[in-house]
Tab-separated table of C-alpha atoms and ligand atoms in Angstrom:
chain	number	residue	atom	x	y	z
C	34	MET	CA	-21.664	35.847	-59.937
C	35	GLU	CA	-21.704	34.399	-56.475
C	36	THR	CA	-18.904	35.620	-54.262
C	37	THR	CA	-17.363	34.200	-51.137
C	38	ALA	CA	-18.706	37.114	-49.193
C	39	SER	CA	-22.269	36.413	-50.154
C	40	VAL	CA	-21.889	32.708	-49.494
C	41	LEU	CA	-20.357	33.044	-46.083
C	42	GLY	CA	-22.577	35.925	-45.182
C	43	PRO	CA	-20.179	38.350	-43.487
C	44	SER	CA	-22.427	41.184	-44.569
C	45	ARG	CA	-25.296	39.726	-42.572
C	46	PRO	CA	-25.550	40.785	-38.922
C	47	PRO	CA	-23.885	38.386	-36.485
C	48	VAL	CA	-26.239	36.254	-34.422
C	49	HIS	CA	-25.267	35.342	-30.874
C	50	VAL	CA	-26.667	32.033	-29.678
C	51	PRO	CA	-25.787	29.923	-26.637
C	52	GLY	CA	-23.388	27.069	-27.434
C	53	GLY	CA	-25.911	24.246	-26.880
C	54	ILE	CA	-28.426	25.789	-29.234
C	55	ALA	CA	-25.711	26.483	-31.767
C	56	ARG	CA	-24.583	22.851	-31.632
C	57	ALA	CA	-28.140	21.603	-32.071
C	58	ALA	CA	-28.632	24.015	-34.951
C	59	CYS	CA	-25.426	22.780	-36.536
C	60	LEU	CA	-26.536	19.162	-36.235
C	61	VAL	CA	-29.855	19.916	-37.904
C	62	LEU	CA	-28.052	21.917	-40.555
C	63	ALA	CA	-25.570	19.102	-41.184
C	64	LEU	CA	-28.462	16.695	-41.725
C	65	VAL	CA	-30.113	19.085	-44.152
C	66	LEU	CA	-26.839	19.650	-45.992
C	67	ALA	CA	-26.096	15.945	-46.229
C	68	GLY	CA	-29.525	15.439	-47.744
C	69	CYS	CA	-29.053	18.322	-50.181
C	70	ALA	CA	-25.595	17.201	-51.128
C	71	SER	CA	-26.754	13.780	-52.217
C	72	ARG	CA	-28.912	15.358	-54.914
C	73	SER	CA	-27.060	14.947	-58.147
C	74	ASP	CA	-28.349	18.273	-59.466
C	75	MET	CA	-26.967	20.332	-56.606
C	76	SER	CA	-24.669	22.987	-57.984
C	77	GLY	CA	-25.160	25.950	-55.662
C	78	VAL	CA	-24.558	26.557	-51.996
C	79	GLN	CA	-27.156	26.093	-49.299
C	80	PRO	CA	-27.874	28.632	-46.579
C	81	ARG	CA	-26.233	27.978	-43.245
C	82	ALA	CA	-26.256	29.003	-39.603
C	83	GLU	CA	-24.062	31.811	-38.415
C	84	GLY	CA	-22.323	32.658	-35.216
C	85	THR	CA	-19.359	34.463	-33.761
C	86	GLY	CA	-18.305	32.021	-31.080
C	87	GLY	CA	-15.040	30.981	-32.705
C	88	ALA	CA	-11.568	31.596	-31.382
C	89	ILE	CA	-7.965	31.481	-32.502
C	90	ARG	CA	-4.894	30.794	-30.395
C	91	GLN	CA	-1.222	30.319	-31.156
C	92	GLN	CA	1.786	28.483	-29.789
C	93	ALA	CA	5.372	27.807	-30.808
C	94	PHE	CA	5.887	24.767	-33.053
C	95	GLY	CA	9.625	24.276	-33.174
C	96	THR	CA	11.988	25.434	-35.876
C	97	THR	CA	12.802	24.607	-39.495
C	98	PRO	CA	16.046	22.802	-40.342
C	99	ALA	CA	17.480	26.301	-40.996
C	100	GLY	CA	16.498	27.387	-37.469
C	101	ASP	CA	13.521	29.599	-38.313
C	102	PRO	CA	10.693	29.523	-35.770
C	103	VAL	CA	7.353	28.029	-36.780
C	104	THR	CA	4.020	28.876	-35.164
C	105	LEU	CA	0.963	26.681	-34.745
C	106	TYR	CA	-2.471	28.338	-34.848
C	107	THR	CA	-5.631	26.647	-33.646
C	108	LEU	CA	-8.979	27.869	-34.932
C	109	SER	CA	-12.072	26.668	-33.115
C	110	ASN	CA	-15.790	27.198	-33.560
C	111	THR	CA	-18.940	26.589	-31.547
C	112	GLY	CA	-19.780	23.467	-33.567
C	113	GLY	CA	-17.092	21.419	-31.829
C	114	MET	CA	-14.642	21.738	-34.710
C	115	GLU	CA	-10.961	22.666	-34.501
C	116	VAL	CA	-8.446	23.321	-37.249
C	117	GLU	CA	-4.697	23.506	-36.691
C	118	VAL	CA	-2.505	25.345	-39.194
C	119	ILE	CA	1.250	25.848	-39.068
C	120	THR	CA	3.245	28.619	-40.677
C	121	TYR	CA	5.599	26.049	-42.278
C	122	GLY	CA	4.097	25.382	-45.694
C	123	ALA	CA	0.870	27.115	-44.560
C	124	ALA	CA	-0.039	23.522	-43.759
C	125	ILE	CA	-3.260	22.220	-42.277
C	126	LYS	CA	-1.975	20.111	-39.401
C	127	ALA	CA	-5.247	18.750	-38.052
C	128	ILE	CA	-9.008	19.021	-38.554
C	129	ARG	CA	-11.097	17.748	-35.655
C	130	VAL	CA	-14.743	17.091	-36.414
C	131	PRO	CA	-17.523	15.020	-34.831
C	132	ASP	CA	-18.906	11.776	-36.237
C	133	ARG	CA	-22.609	10.991	-36.289
C	134	GLU	CA	-22.493	10.147	-32.551
C	135	GLY	CA	-20.656	13.368	-31.743
C	136	ARG	CA	-17.259	11.687	-31.278
C	137	ILE	CA	-14.424	13.944	-32.357
C	138	ALA	CA	-11.525	12.700	-34.502
C	139	ASN	CA	-8.751	14.322	-36.481
C	140	VAL	CA	-9.605	13.665	-40.140
C	141	ALA	CA	-6.525	15.317	-41.693
C	142	LEU	CA	-3.176	13.534	-41.909
C	143	GLY	CA	-0.418	15.456	-40.155
C	144	PHE	CA	2.603	15.296	-37.873
C	145	ASP	CA	3.237	16.020	-34.212
C	146	ASP	CA	6.384	18.038	-34.674
C	147	MET	CA	8.493	19.992	-37.119
C	148	ALA	CA	10.772	17.018	-37.714
C	149	GLY	CA	7.775	15.238	-39.232
C	150	TYR	CA	7.035	18.144	-41.567
C	151	ALA	CA	10.641	18.831	-42.538
C	152	GLY	CA	11.248	15.150	-43.306
C	153	GLN	CA	8.117	14.296	-45.279
C	154	THR	CA	7.976	13.979	-49.068
C	155	ALA	CA	4.201	13.713	-49.529
C	156	TYR	CA	3.258	17.424	-49.155
C	157	ILE	CA	0.885	16.453	-46.358
C	158	GLY	CA	-1.401	19.370	-45.484
C	159	ALA	CA	0.700	22.007	-47.252
C	160	VAL	CA	-0.122	24.738	-49.706
C	161	VAL	CA	1.863	23.788	-52.789
C	162	GLY	CA	3.224	26.354	-55.238
C	163	ARG	CA	4.261	28.355	-57.073
C	164	TYR	CA	2.895	25.791	-59.513
C	165	GLY	CA	0.924	22.974	-57.891
C	166	ASN	CA	1.099	19.671	-59.758
C	167	ARG	CA	3.214	18.954	-62.833
C	168	ILE	CA	4.868	20.914	-65.622
C	169	ALA	CA	6.132	18.585	-68.374
C	170	GLN	CA	9.908	18.229	-68.610
C	171	GLY	CA	10.266	21.193	-66.225
C	172	ARG	CA	9.983	23.618	-69.142
C	173	PHE	CA	7.549	26.241	-70.292
C	174	THR	CA	7.472	29.332	-72.486
C	175	LEU	CA	5.668	32.515	-71.530
C	176	ASP	CA	5.441	35.561	-73.813
C	177	GLY	CA	8.137	34.015	-76.018
C	178	GLN	CA	10.595	33.566	-73.167
C	179	ALA	CA	11.654	29.999	-72.248
C	180	TYR	CA	12.025	28.947	-68.588
C	181	ARG	CA	13.619	25.855	-67.035
C	182	LEU	CA	12.587	24.338	-63.722
C	183	ALA	CA	13.978	21.522	-61.610
C	184	GLN	CA	12.816	18.082	-62.787
C	185	ASN	CA	11.963	16.771	-59.352
C	186	ASN	CA	9.410	14.114	-60.334
C	187	GLY	CA	10.751	11.791	-63.004
C	188	PRO	CA	11.193	13.979	-66.083
C	189	ASN	CA	8.725	16.590	-64.797
C	190	ALA	CA	8.538	19.500	-62.371
C	191	LEU	CA	6.192	18.898	-59.429
C	192	HIS	CA	4.652	21.193	-56.796
C	193	GLY	CA	6.916	24.201	-57.206
C	194	GLY	CA	10.320	22.537	-57.274
C	195	LEU	CA	13.044	21.422	-54.900
C	196	MET	CA	12.051	23.928	-52.262
C	197	GLY	CA	8.483	24.849	-53.029
C	198	PHE	CA	6.032	26.858	-50.945
C	199	ASP	CA	5.423	23.756	-48.798
C	200	LYS	CA	8.938	24.137	-47.370
C	201	ARG	CA	8.787	27.865	-46.648
C	202	VAL	CA	7.741	29.701	-43.516
C	203	TRP	CA	4.786	31.977	-44.229
C	204	ALA	CA	4.079	35.221	-42.336
C	205	ALA	CA	0.865	35.051	-40.316
C	206	SER	CA	-1.764	37.534	-39.260
C	207	GLU	CA	-4.964	36.768	-37.398
C	208	THR	CA	-8.293	38.133	-38.529
C	209	THR	CA	-11.649	38.045	-36.869
C	210	GLY	CA	-15.044	38.718	-38.319
C	211	PRO	CA	-18.668	37.737	-37.965
C	212	GLU	CA	-18.024	34.718	-40.159
C	213	GLY	CA	-15.493	33.216	-37.749
C	214	PRO	CA	-11.814	33.252	-36.827
C	215	GLY	CA	-9.347	33.601	-39.679
C	216	LEU	CA	-5.652	33.349	-40.319
C	217	THR	CA	-3.924	34.970	-43.290
C	218	LEU	CA	-0.603	33.471	-44.339
C	219	THR	CA	1.662	35.262	-46.788
C	220	TYR	CA	4.730	34.129	-48.662
C	221	VAL	CA	6.797	36.307	-50.998
C	222	SER	CA	8.603	34.264	-53.646
C	223	LEU	CA	11.444	36.171	-55.240
C	224	ASP	CA	12.078	36.608	-58.963
C	225	GLY	CA	13.981	33.545	-60.181
C	226	GLU	CA	13.185	31.357	-57.172
C	227	GLU	CA	12.964	27.747	-58.366
C	228	GLY	CA	13.351	29.083	-61.919
C	229	TYR	CA	10.097	31.052	-62.052
C	230	PRO	CA	10.010	34.685	-63.187
C	231	GLY	CA	8.594	37.551	-61.147
C	232	ASN	CA	8.406	38.538	-57.505
C	233	LEU	CA	5.206	36.796	-56.515
C	234	THR	CA	3.146	37.339	-53.360
C	235	ALA	CA	0.982	34.405	-52.320
C	236	GLU	CA	-1.662	34.841	-49.681
C	237	VAL	CA	-4.023	32.250	-48.270
C	238	THR	CA	-6.668	32.978	-45.647
C	239	TYR	CA	-8.074	30.094	-43.643
C	240	ARG	CA	-11.382	30.783	-41.962
C	241	LEU	CA	-13.484	28.500	-39.802
C	242	THR	CA	-17.213	29.129	-39.697
C	243	ASP	CA	-19.670	27.891	-37.105
C	244	ASP	CA	-21.242	25.430	-39.531
C	245	ASN	CA	-18.017	23.410	-39.687
C	246	ALA	CA	-16.761	24.873	-42.944
C	247	LEU	CA	-13.096	25.644	-43.465
C	248	THR	CA	-12.712	28.281	-46.157
C	249	LEU	CA	-9.482	28.893	-48.068
C	250	GLU	CA	-9.176	32.149	-49.963
C	251	TYR	CA	-6.155	32.586	-52.200
C	252	ARG	CA	-4.815	35.822	-53.632
C	253	VAL	CA	-1.699	35.892	-55.800
C	254	THR	CA	0.057	38.900	-57.326
C	255	THR	CA	3.252	39.412	-59.314
C	256	ASP	CA	5.441	42.234	-60.628
C	257	ARG	CA	6.302	40.384	-63.880
C	258	PRO	CA	4.402	37.874	-66.006
C	259	THR	CA	4.684	34.393	-64.495
C	260	VAL	CA	2.631	31.241	-63.977
C	261	GLN	CA	1.010	30.067	-60.766
C	262	ASN	CA	-1.257	27.281	-59.548
C	263	LEU	CA	-1.634	27.225	-55.785
C	264	THR	CA	-3.582	24.484	-54.064
C	265	ASN	CA	-3.845	22.846	-50.688
C	266	HIS	CA	-2.543	19.303	-50.352
C	267	ALA	CA	-4.484	18.098	-47.291
C	268	TYR	CA	-5.000	14.347	-47.083
C	269	PHE	CA	-8.312	13.324	-45.525
C	270	ASN	CA	-9.427	10.148	-43.842
C	271	LEU	CA	-12.921	10.652	-42.458
C	272	LYS	CA	-12.535	7.638	-40.136
C	273	GLY	CA	-9.696	9.562	-38.502
C	274	GLU	CA	-6.046	9.861	-39.526
C	275	GLY	CA	-4.125	6.640	-39.069
C	276	SER	CA	-7.286	4.475	-39.313
C	277	GLY	CA	-6.284	2.439	-42.336
C	278	ASP	CA	-7.104	3.020	-45.986
C	279	ILE	CA	-9.744	5.257	-47.521
C	280	LEU	CA	-11.142	2.731	-50.000
C	281	ASP	CA	-14.568	2.509	-48.329
C	282	HIS	CA	-15.207	6.240	-48.566
C	283	GLU	CA	-18.045	7.024	-50.970
C	284	LEU	CA	-17.134	9.750	-53.421
C	285	THR	CA	-19.298	11.897	-55.637
C	286	LEU	CA	-17.623	14.245	-58.119
C	287	ASP	CA	-19.333	17.073	-59.948
C	288	ALA	CA	-17.247	16.283	-62.994
C	289	GLU	CA	-18.332	14.689	-66.234
C	290	ARG	CA	-14.889	15.024	-67.831
C	291	PHE	CA	-11.257	14.560	-66.880
C	292	THR	CA	-7.818	15.165	-68.349
C	293	PRO	CA	-6.281	11.759	-69.193
C	294	ILE	CA	-2.567	11.367	-68.484
C	295	ASP	CA	0.459	9.702	-70.006
C	296	ALA	CA	2.765	7.297	-68.174
C	297	THR	CA	4.543	10.232	-66.460
C	298	LEU	CA	1.200	11.630	-65.222
C	299	ILE	CA	1.221	14.576	-67.627
C	300	PRO	CA	-2.130	15.379	-69.287
C	301	THR	CA	-2.237	14.397	-72.948
C	302	GLY	CA	-4.274	17.509	-73.751
C	303	GLU	CA	-7.460	15.553	-74.358
C	304	ILE	CA	-10.594	16.338	-72.373
C	305	ARG	CA	-12.352	12.978	-72.023
C	306	SER	CA	-15.781	12.001	-70.750
C	307	VAL	CA	-15.724	9.990	-67.524
C	308	ALA	CA	-18.602	7.845	-68.809
C	309	GLY	CA	-17.679	4.170	-68.692
C	310	THR	CA	-14.329	4.866	-66.970
C	311	PRO	CA	-13.167	4.394	-63.348
C	312	LEU	CA	-13.245	8.227	-63.115
C	313	ASP	CA	-17.030	8.240	-63.256
C	314	PHE	CA	-18.139	9.393	-59.809
C	315	THR	CA	-21.145	11.319	-61.062
C	316	GLU	CA	-23.108	9.015	-58.728
C	317	PRO	CA	-21.696	8.057	-55.296
C	318	ARG	CA	-19.187	5.175	-55.550
C	319	ARG	CA	-16.662	3.656	-53.164
C	320	ILE	CA	-13.194	4.965	-53.951
C	321	GLY	CA	-11.998	1.362	-53.870
C	322	ASP	CA	-14.571	-0.039	-56.304
C	323	ARG	CA	-12.562	0.410	-59.494
C	324	ILE	CA	-9.212	1.684	-58.206
C	325	ASP	CA	-7.332	-1.424	-59.348
C	326	ALA	CA	-9.324	-1.901	-62.546
C	327	ASP	CA	-7.539	-3.196	-65.608
C	328	ASP	CA	-7.488	0.258	-67.127
C	329	GLU	CA	-4.568	2.172	-68.600
C	330	GLN	CA	-5.322	5.355	-66.671
C	331	MET	CA	-5.437	3.495	-63.344
C	332	ARG	CA	-2.217	1.653	-64.186
C	333	PHE	CA	-0.334	4.833	-65.096
C	334	ALA	CA	-1.162	6.414	-61.743
C	335	GLY	CA	-1.344	3.318	-59.526
C	336	GLY	CA	-4.875	4.398	-58.632
C	337	TYR	CA	-6.504	7.815	-58.756
C	338	ASP	CA	-4.159	10.701	-59.494
C	339	HIS	CA	-6.156	12.606	-62.082
C	340	ASN	CA	-7.385	16.092	-62.686
C	341	VAL	CA	-11.126	16.272	-63.192
C	342	VAL	CA	-12.758	19.056	-65.141
C	343	LEU	CA	-15.326	20.524	-62.819
C	344	ASP	CA	-18.671	20.750	-64.488
C	345	ARG	CA	-18.850	24.481	-64.913
C	346	GLY	CA	-15.237	24.341	-66.245
C	347	LEU	CA	-14.419	25.037	-69.861
C	348	ALA	CA	-17.957	25.549	-71.065
C	349	SER	CA	-18.920	28.478	-68.873
C	350	GLY	CA	-15.577	30.176	-68.246
C	351	LEU	CA	-13.405	30.206	-65.188
C	352	THR	CA	-14.812	32.760	-62.886
C	353	GLY	CA	-18.239	31.326	-62.167
C	354	GLY	CA	-18.843	31.443	-58.410
C	355	LEU	CA	-18.382	28.879	-55.728
C	356	ARG	CA	-19.807	25.525	-56.816
C	357	ARG	CA	-19.784	22.048	-55.387
C	358	ALA	CA	-16.892	19.922	-56.678
C	359	ALA	CA	-17.144	16.814	-54.502
C	360	PHE	CA	-19.058	15.128	-51.732
C	361	VAL	CA	-17.510	12.358	-49.643
C	362	ARG	CA	-19.217	10.106	-47.081
C	363	GLU	CA	-17.493	7.646	-44.809
C	364	PRO	CA	-20.121	5.011	-43.939
C	365	SER	CA	-18.810	3.737	-40.579
C	366	SER	CA	-18.425	7.139	-38.896
C	367	GLY	CA	-21.068	8.924	-40.929
C	368	ARG	CA	-18.704	11.855	-41.427
C	369	THR	CA	-19.115	13.789	-44.636
C	370	LEU	CA	-16.978	16.295	-46.504
C	371	GLU	CA	-18.282	18.638	-49.140
C	372	VAL	CA	-15.818	20.526	-51.333
C	373	LEU	CA	-16.825	23.761	-53.013
C	374	THR	CA	-14.548	25.815	-55.210
C	375	THR	CA	-14.247	28.574	-57.772
C	376	GLN	CA	-11.444	26.662	-59.526
C	377	PRO	CA	-11.937	24.884	-62.877
C	378	GLY	CA	-10.258	21.598	-61.899
C	379	MET	CA	-9.413	19.282	-59.033
C	380	GLN	CA	-6.695	16.649	-58.621
C	381	VAL	CA	-8.285	13.510	-57.223
C	382	TYR	CA	-5.451	11.652	-55.557
C	383	SER	CA	-5.910	8.408	-53.617
C	384	GLY	CA	-2.628	8.544	-51.720
C	385	ASN	CA	-0.986	5.899	-53.901
C	386	PHE	CA	2.528	7.063	-53.082
C	387	LEU	CA	2.102	6.961	-49.299
C	388	ASP	CA	4.285	4.022	-48.327
C	389	GLY	CA	4.218	3.782	-44.550
C	390	THR	CA	7.473	5.643	-43.979
C	391	ALA	CA	5.731	8.738	-42.598
C	392	VAL	CA	4.419	8.279	-39.057
C	393	GLY	CA	1.531	10.567	-38.267
C	394	ALA	CA	0.430	12.589	-35.273
C	395	GLY	CA	-1.314	9.616	-33.653
C	396	GLY	CA	1.841	7.468	-33.884
C	397	ARG	CA	0.546	5.344	-36.745
C	398	ALA	CA	2.318	4.934	-40.087
C	399	TYR	CA	0.625	6.367	-43.154
C	400	GLY	CA	0.392	3.404	-45.499
C	401	ARG	CA	-0.624	3.333	-49.142
C	402	ARG	CA	-4.010	4.976	-49.709
C	403	SER	CA	-4.452	5.946	-46.055
C	404	GLY	CA	-5.610	9.414	-47.108
C	405	PHE	CA	-7.142	11.059	-50.156
C	406	CYS	CA	-6.608	14.566	-51.552
C	407	LEU	CA	-9.035	16.785	-53.399
C	408	GLU	CA	-6.704	19.481	-54.707
C	409	THR	CA	-8.751	22.267	-56.252
C	410	GLN	CA	-6.643	23.810	-58.983
C	411	HIS	CA	-6.068	24.690	-62.619
C	412	TYR	CA	-5.171	21.710	-64.758
C	413	PRO	CA	-1.663	20.224	-64.551
C	414	ASP	CA	0.833	21.359	-67.186
C	415	SER	CA	-1.366	24.277	-68.240
C	416	PRO	CA	1.663	26.426	-69.200
C	417	ASN	CA	2.311	23.919	-72.020
C	418	GLN	CA	-1.314	23.271	-72.947
C	419	PRO	CA	-2.768	26.216	-74.874
C	420	SER	CA	-6.271	24.715	-74.842
C	421	PHE	CA	-6.394	24.559	-71.024
C	422	PRO	CA	-7.552	27.531	-68.926
C	423	SER	CA	-4.542	29.812	-68.565
C	424	THR	CA	-2.360	29.856	-65.459
C	425	ALA	CA	-0.446	32.949	-66.580
C	426	LEU	CA	-0.366	35.687	-63.939
C	427	ARG	CA	0.296	39.288	-64.894
C	428	PRO	CA	0.987	42.370	-62.797
C	429	ASP	CA	-2.293	44.068	-63.666
C	430	ALA	CA	-4.571	41.125	-62.766
C	431	PRO	CA	-4.285	39.469	-59.347
C	432	PHE	CA	-5.461	35.855	-59.155
C	433	THR	CA	-8.057	34.970	-56.546
C	434	SER	CA	-9.812	31.708	-55.772
C	435	THR	CA	-11.877	30.228	-52.982
C	436	THR	CA	-12.258	26.651	-51.800
C	437	VAL	CA	-14.466	25.414	-48.965
C	438	PHE	CA	-14.106	22.119	-47.090
C	439	ARG	CA	-17.403	21.708	-45.261
C	440	PHE	CA	-17.798	18.855	-42.788
C	441	GLY	CA	-20.966	17.204	-41.603
C	442	THR	CA	-22.515	13.855	-40.811
C	443	ASP	CA	-25.030	11.694	-42.611
C	444	GLY	CA	-27.234	11.314	-39.554
C	445	GLN	CA	-27.596	7.577	-40.147
C	446	GLY	CA	-27.024	5.403	-37.094
O	1095	LIG	C1	0.012	15.167	-56.164
O	1095	LIG	C2	0.431	14.406	-57.351
O	1095	LIG	C3	0.766	13.008	-56.974
O	1095	LIG	C4	1.792	12.975	-55.898
O	1095	LIG	C5	1.322	13.791	-54.725
O	1095	LIG	C6	2.365	13.933	-53.669
O	1095	LIG	O1	-1.231	14.867	-55.779
O	1095	LIG	O2	-0.511	14.452	-58.398
O	1095	LIG	O3	1.210	12.293	-58.091
O	1095	LIG	O4	2.995	13.476	-56.383
O	1095	LIG	O5	0.973	15.069	-55.141
O	1095	LIG	O6	2.912	12.716	-53.294
């Protein structure tokens, strides 16, 4: 089994290279990776450059509505990339990456101040939990015991409840290592919070490597049986946040199956082939090509809002190593995003509920479909779906997962 450690190479000796050489190496690497990623048979992870030139700094970022202070951390690397993370919601606030001409833009939707974060309803950038995505009717049974949750999304529970992990301040600690600067954020959710059993400790470590990869490592423990499904809810627009819709982005998914939904966006329990459906991104397709197709699944969700079964999913168990889940290319900027994960599923969400009421960091309103999310996860409503991979968490078995968002360019001019 491939592990994060072997992929990111912290066990290898650090290599010190001058910034210019590192940048050139990164550019060459990005070109190689873009080429590799377009191969439909790619399932592993390619080798990459290393370096130790990254840095992390912090500054105050206002207070929550309850008056608790929030801190903003900025991770930077030698490849010209910067990632901002705030302790409120463990949210990714900004991701600055170069386009094919070297021009930097922020490709993650986010807000300038705490008022923006406290007031938003779209989970922009946040880590959602304790249970990311939906639980039908806000009910589940675990070990014969029934639990009730807030029904905060139509008849269903969504993203951890009325005050989920996205609205909590996480404790932060900086880490450094040969693989790049890191930030570990921890939130302790008490027994009974939002209706869930068990004192649960959620930990996510963000790490930025010199080859423009942002790694998210999750670790979740509990003192009583419970359920959990943490994911990150970053919205991307590879043209730059606030640059209109994402319909021209070309998407490839390493998923031959998906979990169809009912009219309330709850999986029916069926695992369906994507063949012949608008969910078929096994070859690169524009997100916009079939988004408004006359198709029941597209109508139910108003676009893409579906969990795909990642190809190594059910067939080969859940703990296979880090594998590619998606590759996205934005043709005008040439920016690319590759998503790798150890998780069995991923919510592909085309920002259908963004309605222009949220005004982003650049002062522009976030209209419908102005960002897309690739939320690596277990399948929605798993606590009520015995045939889905289990989301039960027990005291003797911590949950861990890793997701990588790796940025590059296509090198085409
Ligand atoms: C998830 C859901 C969507 C929507 C967004 C937040 O991606 O699947 O339906 O609720 O979160 O707006």
